PDB file of C-alpha atoms and ligand atoms in Angstrom:
ATOM      1  CA  MET A   1       1.946  33.473  -3.753  1.00 57.00           C
ATOM      2  CA  ARG A   2       5.189  31.664  -4.965  1.00 63.00           C
ATOM      3  CA  LYS A   3       4.361  28.663  -6.253  1.00 71.00           C
ATOM      4  CA  PRO A   4       6.579  25.773  -4.250  1.00 81.00           C
ATOM      5  CA  LYS A   5       9.478  23.828  -5.500  1.00 89.00           C
ATOM      6  CA  GLY A   6       8.594  19.702  -6.308  1.00 95.00           C
ATOM      7  CA  ASN A   7       6.507  16.675  -6.520  1.00 97.00           C
ATOM      8  CA  HIS A   8       3.323  15.661  -5.044  1.00 98.00           C
ATOM      9  CA  TYR A   9       3.704  12.498  -3.884  1.00 98.00           C
ATOM     10  CA  LEU A  10       0.918   9.764  -3.236  1.00 98.00           C
ATOM     11  CA  LEU A  11       1.956   6.052  -1.901  1.00 98.00           C
ATOM     12  CA  VAL A  12      -0.910   3.882  -2.675  1.00 98.00           C
ATOM     13  CA  VAL A  13      -0.524   0.776  -0.242  1.00 98.00           C
ATOM     14  CA  LEU A  14      -2.618  -2.142  -2.138  1.00 98.00           C
ATOM     15  CA  ASP A  15      -3.695  -3.515   1.604  1.00 98.00           C
ATOM     16  CA  SER A  16      -2.900  -7.917   1.007  1.00 97.00           C
ATOM     17  CA  CYS A  17      -1.695  -7.775  -3.335  1.00 98.00           C
ATOM     18  CA  ARG A  18       0.491  -9.997  -3.925  1.00 98.00           C
ATOM     19  CA  TYR A  19       2.370  -9.986  -7.334  1.00 98.00           C
ATOM     20  CA  ASP A  20       1.057 -13.095  -9.204  1.00 98.00           C
ATOM     21  CA  THR A  21      -2.107 -11.550  -8.239  1.00 97.00           C
ATOM     22  CA  LEU A  22      -1.917  -7.674  -9.572  1.00 98.00           C
ATOM     23  CA  VAL A  23      -0.243  -9.428 -12.674  1.00 98.00           C
ATOM     24  CA  ALA A  24      -2.510 -11.718 -13.518  1.00 98.00           C
ATOM     25  CA  ALA A  25      -5.351  -8.829 -13.525  1.00 98.00           C
ATOM     26  CA  ARG A  26      -2.871  -7.507 -17.160  1.00 98.00           C
ATOM     27  CA  PRO A  27      -3.569  -3.368 -14.850  1.00 97.00           C
ATOM     28  CA  LYS A  28      -3.410  -1.055 -17.754  1.00 97.00           C
ATOM     29  CA  VAL A  29      -3.389   2.349 -16.359  1.00 97.00           C
ATOM     30  CA  LEU A  30      -0.795   1.275 -13.273  1.00 97.00           C
ATOM     31  CA  ARG A  31       1.156   0.340 -16.062  1.00 96.00           C
ATOM     32  CA  ARG A  32       1.254   4.095 -16.731  1.00 97.00           C
ATOM     33  CA  LEU A  33       3.537   4.859 -13.987  1.00 97.00           C
ATOM     34  CA  GLY A  34       6.216   2.300 -15.175  1.00 97.00           C
ATOM     35  CA  ARG A  35       7.774  -1.415 -15.035  1.00 97.00           C
ATOM     36  CA  VAL A  36       5.574  -3.465 -12.092  1.00 98.00           C
ATOM     37  CA  GLU A  37       8.261  -5.156 -10.183  1.00 98.00           C
ATOM     38  CA  ARG A  38       8.776  -8.528  -7.753  1.00 98.00           C
ATOM     39  CA  ARG A  39       9.599  -6.824  -4.534  1.00 98.00           C
ATOM     40  CA  TRP A  40       9.711  -8.033  -1.078  1.00 98.00           C
ATOM     41  CA  SER A  41       8.087  -6.825   1.862  1.00 98.00           C
ATOM     42  CA  TYR A  42       9.672  -6.379   5.667  1.00 98.00           C
ATOM     43  CA  ALA A  43       6.918  -8.153   7.188  1.00 97.00           C
ATOM     44  CA  SER A  44       4.391  -9.791   7.171  1.00 97.00           C
ATOM     45  CA  TRP A  45       1.438  -8.034   7.655  1.00 96.00           C
ATOM     46  CA  THR A  46      -0.013  -4.432   7.739  1.00 97.00           C
ATOM     47  CA  SER A  47       0.908  -2.375  11.226  1.00 97.00           C
ATOM     48  CA  PRO A  48       4.949  -2.597  11.433  1.00 97.00           C
ATOM     49  CA  SER A  49       4.943  -2.678   7.379  1.00 98.00           C
ATOM     50  CA  HIS A  50       3.347   0.216   7.347  1.00 98.00           C
ATOM     51  CA  PHE A  51       5.672   1.753   9.943  1.00 98.00           C
ATOM     52  CA  ASN A  52       8.967   0.225   7.809  1.00 98.00           C
ATOM     53  CA  LEU A  53       7.461   2.725   4.348  1.00 98.00           C
ATOM     54  CA  LEU A  54       6.900   5.344   6.398  1.00 98.00           C
ATOM     55  CA  THR A  55      10.432   4.783   7.430  1.00 97.00           C
ATOM     56  CA  GLY A  56      10.779   5.587   3.997  1.00 96.00           C
ATOM     57  CA  LEU A  57      12.238   2.076   2.777  1.00 96.00           C
ATOM     58  CA  MET A  58       9.778   0.422   0.293  1.00 98.00           C
ATOM     59  CA  PRO A  59       9.560  -2.949  -0.116  1.00 98.00           C
ATOM     60  CA  HIS A  60      13.033  -4.298  -0.960  1.00 98.00           C
ATOM     61  CA  ALA A  61      14.927  -5.991  -4.107  1.00 96.00           C
ATOM     62  CA  SER A  62      16.543  -8.569  -2.254  1.00 95.00           C
ATOM     63  CA  PRO A  63      19.873  -7.785  -3.771  1.00 95.00           C
ATOM     64  CA  ARG A  64      22.520 -10.199  -3.567  1.00 96.00           C
ATOM     65  CA  HIS A  65      26.410  -9.145  -2.894  1.00 96.00           C
ATOM     66  CA  VAL A  66      25.722  -5.688  -0.958  1.00 95.00           C
ATOM     67  CA  LEU A  67      26.769  -4.025   2.075  1.00 96.00           C
ATOM     68  CA  THR A  68      21.881  -3.340   4.068  1.00 94.00           C
ATOM     69  CA  SER A  69      23.540  -0.006   4.935  1.00 92.00           C
ATOM     70  CA  ASP A  70      24.739   0.745   1.108  1.00 94.00           C
ATOM     71  CA  TYR A  71      20.831  -0.476  -0.419  1.00 95.00           C
ATOM     72  CA  TYR A  72      19.154   1.749   2.280  1.00 94.00           C
ATOM     73  CA  GLN A  73      21.390   4.887   1.169  1.00 93.00           C
ATOM     74  CA  HIS A  74      20.687   3.438  -2.842  1.00 94.00           C
ATOM     75  CA  GLU A  75      17.380   3.652  -1.460  1.00 95.00           C
ATOM     76  CA  PHE A  76      17.432   6.880   0.261  1.00 95.00           C
ATOM     77  CA  ALA A  77      17.894   8.715  -2.858  1.00 96.00           C
ATOM     78  CA  LYS A  78      15.078   7.615  -4.913  1.00 97.00           C
ATOM     79  CA  PHE A  79      12.819  10.010  -2.676  1.00 98.00           C
ATOM     80  CA  ASN A  80      15.102  13.294  -4.911  1.00 98.00           C
ATOM     81  CA  PRO A  81      13.276  11.509  -7.795  1.00 97.00           C
ATOM     82  CA  ARG A  82       9.784  11.343  -5.515  1.00 98.00           C
ATOM     83  CA  LEU A  83       9.752  15.148  -4.567  1.00 98.00           C
ATOM     84  CA  GLY A  84      11.831  16.347  -7.056  1.00 97.00           C
ATOM     85  CA  VAL A  85      14.284  17.475  -5.071  1.00 97.00           C
ATOM     86  CA  GLU A  86      17.667  16.654  -4.558  1.00 95.00           C
ATOM     87  CA  ASN A  87      20.496  15.826  -1.543  1.00 88.00           C
ATOM     88  CA  PHE A  88      17.560  13.897  -0.475  1.00 93.00           C
ATOM     89  CA  ASP A  89      19.473  11.492   1.349  1.00 89.00           C
ATOM     90  CA  PHE A  90      19.698   9.348   4.629  1.00 90.00           C
ATOM     91  CA  ARG A  91      20.119  11.983   6.412  1.00 92.00           C
ATOM     92  CA  ALA A  92      17.765  14.004   5.838  1.00 92.00           C
ATOM     93  CA  MET A  93      15.659  11.110   8.006  1.00 93.00           C
ATOM     94  CA  LEU A  94      17.687  12.063  11.190  1.00 92.00           C
ATOM     95  CA  PRO A  95      16.944  11.547  14.068  1.00 93.00           C
ATOM     96  CA  ARG A  96      13.495  10.440  13.606  1.00 93.00           C
ATOM     97  CA  LEU A  97      13.685   8.464  10.662  1.00 95.00           C
ATOM     98  CA  TYR A  98       9.612   9.094  10.110  1.00 97.00           C
ATOM     99  CA  LEU A  99       9.371  10.392   6.336  1.00 97.00           C
ATOM    100  CA  PRO A 100       5.984  12.559   7.251  1.00 98.00           C
ATOM    101  CA  PRO A 101       7.909  14.859   9.393  1.00 97.00           C
ATOM    102  CA  VAL A 102      11.167  15.061   7.727  1.00 97.00           C
ATOM    103  CA  LEU A 103       8.718  15.564   4.705  1.00 97.00           C
ATOM    104  CA  ARG A 104       6.612  18.413   7.006  1.00 97.00           C
ATOM    105  CA  ARG A 105      10.146  19.783   8.067  1.00 95.00           C
ATOM    106  CA  MET A 106      10.414  19.909   4.261  1.00 95.00           C
ATOM    107  CA  GLY A 107       7.767  21.901   3.132  1.00 96.00           C
ATOM    108  CA  TRP A 108       5.139  19.648   2.080  1.00 97.00           C
ATOM    109  CA  SER A 109       1.539  18.887   3.953  1.00 98.00           C
ATOM    110  CA  THR A 110       1.040  15.324   5.455  1.00 98.00           C
ATOM    111  CA  HIS A 111      -1.777  13.119   4.805  1.00 98.00           C
ATOM    112  CA  ALA A 112      -3.572  10.211   5.238  1.00 98.00           C
ATOM    113  CA  MET A 113      -6.333   8.243   4.406  1.00 98.00           C
ATOM    114  CA  VAL A 114      -6.116   4.405   5.336  1.00 98.00           C
ATOM    115  CA  SER A 115      -9.637   1.830   6.022  1.00 96.00           C
ATOM    116  CA  MET A 116      -7.845  -0.929   8.180  1.00 95.00           C
ATOM    117  CA  PRO A 117      -8.662  -1.071  11.924  1.00 94.00           C
ATOM    118  CA  VAL A 118      -4.968  -0.999  12.988  1.00 95.00           C
ATOM    119  CA  LEU A 119      -3.637   1.599  11.023  1.00 97.00           C
ATOM    120  CA  ASN A 120      -6.999   3.855  13.447  1.00 97.00           C
ATOM    121  CA  PRO A 121      -5.274   7.577  13.855  1.00 98.00           C
ATOM    122  CA  ALA A 122      -4.248   6.713  17.614  1.00 97.00           C
ATOM    123  CA  THR A 123      -1.200   4.251  16.817  1.00 97.00           C
ATOM    124  CA  VAL A 124       1.853   5.784  17.044  1.00 97.00           C
ATOM    125  CA  LEU A 125       2.113   5.542  12.912  1.00 98.00           C
ATOM    126  CA  ASN A 126      -0.205   9.161  12.786  1.00 98.00           C
ATOM    127  CA  SER A 127       2.679  10.955  13.792  1.00 98.00           C
ATOM    128  CA  GLY A 128       3.521  14.447  11.534  1.00 98.00           C
ATOM    129  CA  PHE A 129       0.404  13.725   9.490  1.00 98.00           C
ATOM    130  CA  ASP A 130      -1.248  17.306   9.043  1.00 98.00           C
ATOM    131  CA  THR A 131      -4.485  14.662   8.925  1.00 98.00           C
ATOM    132  CA  TYR A 132      -5.044  11.169   9.559  1.00 98.00           C
ATOM    133  CA  LYS A 133      -8.261   9.328   8.396  1.00 98.00           C
ATOM    134  CA  LEU A 134      -9.844   5.705   8.701  1.00 97.00           C
ATOM    135  CA  MET A 135     -12.389   5.808   5.919  1.00 97.00           C
ATOM    136  CA  ASP A 136     -16.022   4.624   6.874  1.00 94.00           C
ATOM    137  CA  ARG A 137     -15.468   1.639   4.811  1.00 93.00           C
ATOM    138  CA  HIS A 138     -12.273  -1.051   4.557  1.00 92.00           C
ATOM    139  CA  ASN A 139     -12.353  -0.752   0.720  1.00 95.00           C
ATOM    140  CA  ASP A 140     -13.051   2.066  -1.233  1.00 97.00           C
ATOM    141  CA  LEU A 141     -10.456   3.192  -2.689  1.00 98.00           C
ATOM    142  CA  ARG A 142     -12.716   5.625  -4.262  1.00 98.00           C
ATOM    143  CA  ALA A 143     -13.836   6.935  -1.663  1.00 98.00           C
ATOM    144  CA  MET A 144     -10.152   8.613  -1.119  1.00 98.00           C
ATOM    145  CA  VAL A 145      -9.574  10.059  -4.772  1.00 98.00           C
ATOM    146  CA  ARG A 146     -12.999  12.075  -4.072  1.00 98.00           C
ATOM    147  CA  ARG A 147     -10.742  13.513  -0.664  1.00 98.00           C
ATOM    148  CA  LEU A 148      -7.782  14.687  -2.753  1.00 98.00           C
ATOM    149  CA  GLU A 149      -6.408  18.232  -2.755  1.00 97.00           C
ATOM    150  CA  PHE A 150      -3.518  19.852  -4.364  1.00 96.00           C
ATOM    151  CA  PRO A 151      -3.522  23.276  -3.783  1.00 95.00           C
ATOM    152  CA  SER A 152      -0.894  25.339  -5.962  1.00 91.00           C
ATOM    153  CA  THR A 153       0.683  26.641  -3.190  1.00 94.00           C
ATOM    154  CA  GLU A 154       1.586  23.395  -0.983  1.00 95.00           C
ATOM    155  CA  ARG A 155       3.606  20.567  -1.994  1.00 97.00           C
ATOM    156  CA  ARG A 156       1.151  17.179  -0.777  1.00 98.00           C
ATOM    157  CA  PHE A 157       2.508  13.724   0.732  1.00 98.00           C
ATOM    158  CA  TYR A 158      -0.815  11.287   0.678  1.00 98.00           C
ATOM    159  CA  LEU A 159      -0.285   8.043   2.201  1.00 98.00           C
ATOM    160  CA  LEU A 160      -3.929   6.136   1.067  1.00 98.00           C
ATOM    161  CA  ASN A 161      -4.500   2.916   2.617  1.00 98.00           C
ATOM    162  CA  THR A 162      -7.237   0.693   0.335  1.00 98.00           C
ATOM    163  CA  GLY A 163      -8.613  -3.171   1.300  1.00 97.00           C
ATOM    164  CA  GLU A 164     -10.513  -4.541  -1.724  1.00 97.00           C
ATOM    165  CA  THR A 165      -7.579  -6.579  -2.294  1.00 97.00           C
ATOM    166  CA  HIS A 166      -8.186  -7.637   2.215  1.00 96.00           C
ATOM    167  CA  TYR A 167      -9.924 -10.227   2.901  1.00 93.00           C
ATOM    168  CA  PRO A 168     -12.968 -10.866   1.356  1.00 92.00           C
ATOM    169  CA  TYR A 169     -11.833  -9.470  -1.507  1.00 95.00           C
ATOM    170  CA  ALA A 170     -14.736  -7.652  -1.966  1.00 94.00           C
ATOM    171  CA  LEU A 171     -15.511  -4.481  -3.963  1.00 95.00           C
ATOM    172  CA  PRO A 172     -17.379  -1.418  -3.465  1.00 93.00           C
ATOM    173  CA  HIS A 173     -20.488  -1.651  -4.313  1.00 92.00           C
ATOM    174  CA  GLU A 174     -20.916  -5.829  -3.377  1.00 91.00           C
ATOM    175  CA  PRO A 175     -23.312  -5.473  -1.025  1.00 89.00           C
ATOM    176  CA  GLU A 176     -22.140  -7.926   2.352  1.00 86.00           C
ATOM    177  CA  ASP A 177     -24.019 -10.593   2.470  1.00 86.00           C
ATOM    178  CA  SER A 178     -22.991 -11.489  -1.005  1.00 86.00           C
ATOM    179  CA  TRP A 179     -18.896 -12.003   0.656  1.00 88.00           C
ATOM    180  CA  PRO A 180     -17.521 -15.403   1.122  1.00 83.00           C
ATOM    181  CA  ARG A 181     -18.085 -16.506   4.734  1.00 75.00           C
ATOM    182  CA  LEU A 182     -14.969 -19.763   5.900  1.00 69.00           C
ATOM    183  CA  SER A 183     -15.726 -20.674   8.702  1.00 64.00           C
ATOM    184  CA  GLY A 184     -12.276 -20.578  10.723  1.00 60.00           C
ATOM    185  CA  VAL A 185     -11.959 -17.123   9.312  1.00 63.00           C
ATOM    186  CA  HIS A 186     -12.050 -14.461  11.251  1.00 56.00           C
ATOM    187  CA  GLY A 187     -12.114 -10.561  11.638  1.00 54.00           C
ATOM    188  CA  VAL A 188      -9.214  -9.826  14.772  1.00 48.00           C
ATOM    189  CA  LEU A 189     -10.320  -6.184  14.555  1.00 45.00           C
ATOM    190  CA  GLY A 190     -13.918  -6.654  14.386  1.00 44.00           C
ATOM    191  CA  HIS A 191     -14.109  -4.770  17.123  1.00 38.00           C
ATOM    192  CA  LEU A 192     -12.381  -1.673  15.895  1.00 37.00           C
ATOM    193  CA  GLU A 193     -15.394   0.268  13.512  1.00 37.00           C
ATOM    194  CA  GLY A 194     -17.618  -3.023  12.992  1.00 36.00           C
ATOM    195  CA  GLN A 195     -14.810  -3.687  10.621  1.00 38.00           C
ATOM    196  CA  ALA A 196     -14.200  -7.863   9.386  1.00 39.00           C
ATOM    197  CA  VAL A 197     -10.675  -7.585   8.556  1.00 42.00           C
ATOM    198  CA  GLY A 198      -8.457 -10.091  10.096  1.00 46.00           C
ATOM    199  CA  GLY A 199      -8.411 -13.021   7.283  1.00 46.00           C
ATOM    200  CA  LYS A 200      -6.590 -15.620   9.531  1.00 49.00           C
ATOM    201  CA  LEU A 201      -7.256 -19.537  10.006  1.00 50.00           C
ATOM    202  CA  ARG A 202      -7.994 -20.087  13.316  1.00 53.00           C
ATOM    203  CA  ARG A 203      -6.750 -23.941  12.716  1.00 54.00           C
ATOM    204  CA  ARG A 204      -5.530 -25.773   9.561  1.00 54.00           C
ATOM    205  CA  THR A 205      -8.013 -27.416   6.874  1.00 54.00           C
ATOM    206  CA  PRO A 206     -10.955 -25.234   6.061  1.00 70.00           C
ATOM    207  CA  PHE A 207     -11.235 -24.257   3.328  1.00 79.00           C
ATOM    208  CA  THR A 208     -11.482 -26.289   0.084  1.00 87.00           C
ATOM    209  CA  ALA A 209      -9.213 -25.768  -3.274  1.00 89.00           C
ATOM    210  CA  LYS A 210     -12.258 -24.477  -4.887  1.00 91.00           C
ATOM    211  CA  GLN A 211     -13.171 -21.826  -2.203  1.00 90.00           C
ATOM    212  CA  LEU A 212      -9.395 -20.698  -2.109  1.00 92.00           C
ATOM    213  CA  GLY A 213      -9.215 -20.573  -6.126  1.00 94.00           C
ATOM    214  CA  GLU A 214     -11.888 -18.143  -6.241  1.00 94.00           C
ATOM    215  CA  MET A 215     -10.604 -16.544  -3.144  1.00 94.00           C
ATOM    216  CA  ARG A 216      -7.191 -15.673  -5.523  1.00 96.00           C
ATOM    217  CA  ASP A 217      -9.836 -14.731  -8.147  1.00 97.00           C
ATOM    218  CA  ARG A 218     -11.176 -12.248  -5.986  1.00 96.00           C
ATOM    219  CA  GLN A 219      -8.182 -10.910  -5.092  1.00 98.00           C
ATOM    220  CA  VAL A 220      -7.544 -10.975  -9.011  1.00 98.00           C
ATOM    221  CA  GLU A 221     -10.822  -9.059  -9.961  1.00 98.00           C
ATOM    222  CA  ALA A 222     -10.169  -6.809  -7.007  1.00 98.00           C
ATOM    223  CA  VAL A 223      -7.018  -5.448  -8.705  1.00 98.00           C
ATOM    224  CA  ARG A 224      -8.814  -4.720 -12.999  1.00 98.00           C
ATOM    225  CA  TYR A 225     -11.174  -3.296 -10.579  1.00 98.00           C
ATOM    226  CA  LEU A 226      -9.093  -1.135  -8.939  1.00 98.00           C
ATOM    227  CA  ASP A 227      -7.202  -0.479 -12.153  1.00 98.00           C
ATOM    228  CA  THR A 228     -10.443   1.954 -13.044  1.00 98.00           C
ATOM    229  CA  VAL A 229     -10.005   3.170  -9.583  1.00 98.00           C
ATOM    230  CA  ILE A 230      -6.431   4.272 -10.490  1.00 98.00           C
ATOM    231  CA  GLU A 231      -7.539   5.878 -13.536  1.00 98.00           C
ATOM    232  CA  GLU A 232      -9.033   8.464 -12.562  1.00 98.00           C
ATOM    233  CA  LEU A 233      -6.297   9.366  -9.496  1.00 98.00           C
ATOM    234  CA  PHE A 234      -4.488   9.266 -12.253  1.00 97.00           C
ATOM    235  CA  ASP A 235      -6.656  12.421 -14.505  1.00 97.00           C
ATOM    236  CA  LEU A 236      -6.741  13.919 -11.071  1.00 96.00           C
ATOM    237  CA  VAL A 237      -3.370  14.449  -9.921  1.00 96.00           C
ATOM    238  CA  PRO A 238      -1.922  17.103 -10.994  1.00 96.00           C
ATOM    239  CA  ASN A 239       1.727  17.075 -13.522  1.00 93.00           C
ATOM    240  CA  ASN A 240       4.226  17.152 -11.074  1.00 94.00           C
ATOM    241  CA  THR A 241       2.980  14.432  -8.996  1.00 97.00           C
ATOM    242  CA  PHE A 242       4.859  11.390  -8.372  1.00 98.00           C
ATOM    243  CA  VAL A 243       3.384   7.929  -7.266  1.00 98.00           C
ATOM    244  CA  THR A 244       4.008   4.347  -5.740  1.00 98.00           C
ATOM    245  CA  VAL A 245       1.526   1.351  -5.333  1.00 98.00           C
ATOM    246  CA  THR A 246       2.664  -0.873  -3.713  1.00 98.00           C
ATOM    247  CA  SER A 247       1.607  -3.772  -1.085  1.00 98.00           C
ATOM    248  CA  ASP A 248       1.740  -3.927   2.926  1.00 98.00           C
ATOM    249  CA  HIS A 249       2.475  -8.150   2.405  1.00 98.00           C
ATOM    250  CA  GLY A 250       1.028 -10.811  -0.201  1.00 98.00           C
ATOM    251  CA  GLU A 251      -1.524 -13.489   1.093  1.00 97.00           C
ATOM    252  CA  LEU A 252      -1.897 -17.397   1.231  1.00 95.00           C
ATOM    253  CA  PHE A 253      -4.256 -18.793  -0.666  1.00 94.00           C
ATOM    254  CA  GLY A 254      -3.570 -22.677   1.214  1.00 92.00           C
ATOM    255  CA  GLU A 255      -0.026 -22.868  -0.249  1.00 93.00           C
ATOM    256  CA  GLU A 256       1.303 -25.560   2.357  1.00 90.00           C
ATOM    257  CA  GLY A 257      -1.883 -25.420   4.521  1.00 87.00           C
ATOM    258  CA  TYR A 258      -1.647 -21.493   4.691  1.00 90.00           C
ATOM    259  CA  PHE A 259      -4.438 -19.103   4.165  1.00 90.00           C
ATOM    260  CA  GLY A 260      -4.654 -14.782   4.609  1.00 92.00           C
ATOM    261  CA  HIS A 261      -0.953 -13.027   6.148  1.00 94.00           C
ATOM    262  CA  GLY A 262       0.786 -12.188   9.072  1.00 94.00           C
ATOM    263  CA  PRO A 263       1.885 -15.272  11.771  1.00 92.00           C
ATOM    264  CA  ILE A 264       3.082 -17.104   8.114  1.00 92.00           C
ATOM    265  CA  GLN A 265       6.654 -17.938   7.113  1.00 94.00           C
ATOM    266  CA  HIS A 266       6.233 -18.114   3.501  1.00 96.00           C
ATOM    267  CA  ASP A 267       7.387 -16.671   0.312  1.00 96.00           C
ATOM    268  CA  LYS A 268       4.074 -15.449  -0.573  1.00 97.00           C
ATOM    269  CA  VAL A 269       3.736 -13.596   2.434  1.00 97.00           C
ATOM    270  CA  PHE A 270       6.422 -11.542   1.113  1.00 98.00           C
ATOM    271  CA  GLU A 271       6.313 -11.096  -2.407  1.00 98.00           C
ATOM    272  CA  VAL A 272       5.069  -8.143  -3.059  1.00 98.00           C
ATOM    273  CA  PRO A 273       3.991  -6.547  -6.609  1.00 98.00           C
ATOM    274  CA  PHE A 274       6.038  -2.782  -6.759  1.00 98.00           C
ATOM    275  CA  VAL A 275       5.497   0.130  -9.898  1.00 98.00           C
ATOM    276  CA  GLU A 276       6.306   4.192  -9.249  1.00 98.00           C
ATOM    277  CA  GLY A 277       6.827   7.378 -11.574  1.00 98.00           C
ATOM    278  CA  LYS A 278       5.275   9.598 -12.840  1.00 96.00           C
ATOM    279  CA  ILE A 279       2.563   9.855 -14.596  1.00 89.00           C
ATOM    280  CA  ARG A 280       2.676   9.117 -18.457  1.00 78.00           C
TER     281      ARG A 280
HETATM  282 ZN1   ZN B 301      -2.033  -4.733   5.047  1.00 53.86          ZN
END
């Protein structure tokens, strides 16, 4: 069989990871993709943000003095280097405006591994995917890396959503009884898969500055850890692979009385890291 043209494309979402968290972690491996940009998510929580990513719109650069339609065209054109094709533009997305079925029509096989129950396979997000899996644990990118396959006869698109950077900022080897437990924070989706992954404020106040600082430090540590898993990912993928790493939204660690993400109007819930390229 003739080897298909184009790149494998990986879209990796570090759930809730703030831009300044990622910068503070100084990830060496991740920067092999290119310069880490400060961008802004279109949404403040997981579900609409992933929908937006899957319409092909990455976090935006908040450009001034341009028409949004021109900016969208400019953004869709970036799928040419991502996919290793030519002449991909907004029209390729019509009429569904959703990347997985478009990629499948273009000959890619499409796969998702997600960690957050709000992204589970029964949601509308699972459209046009050949496989779509909610992982057993909310915080184990390494388990996803171990499941990646790149057959030489196919080009693959993978969406990977991982939650080491999500509240409670826990690494997979860390026992649950050592995770931070904050009164006032509750897993809004705890009934799904038995995982408490919400992290919203029930009411203003309850945390001390020390607790909030410790949680920010835990998110920085999570990025340092993820950088080592990303190294394993980079060792695994074939040369013709393009990788985008970003976040779906930021996180608040006490600024103006906010904690977490979701129903929050604050710059830090929209500010996210963005880096992409082929591995150098
Ligand atoms: Zn999220």
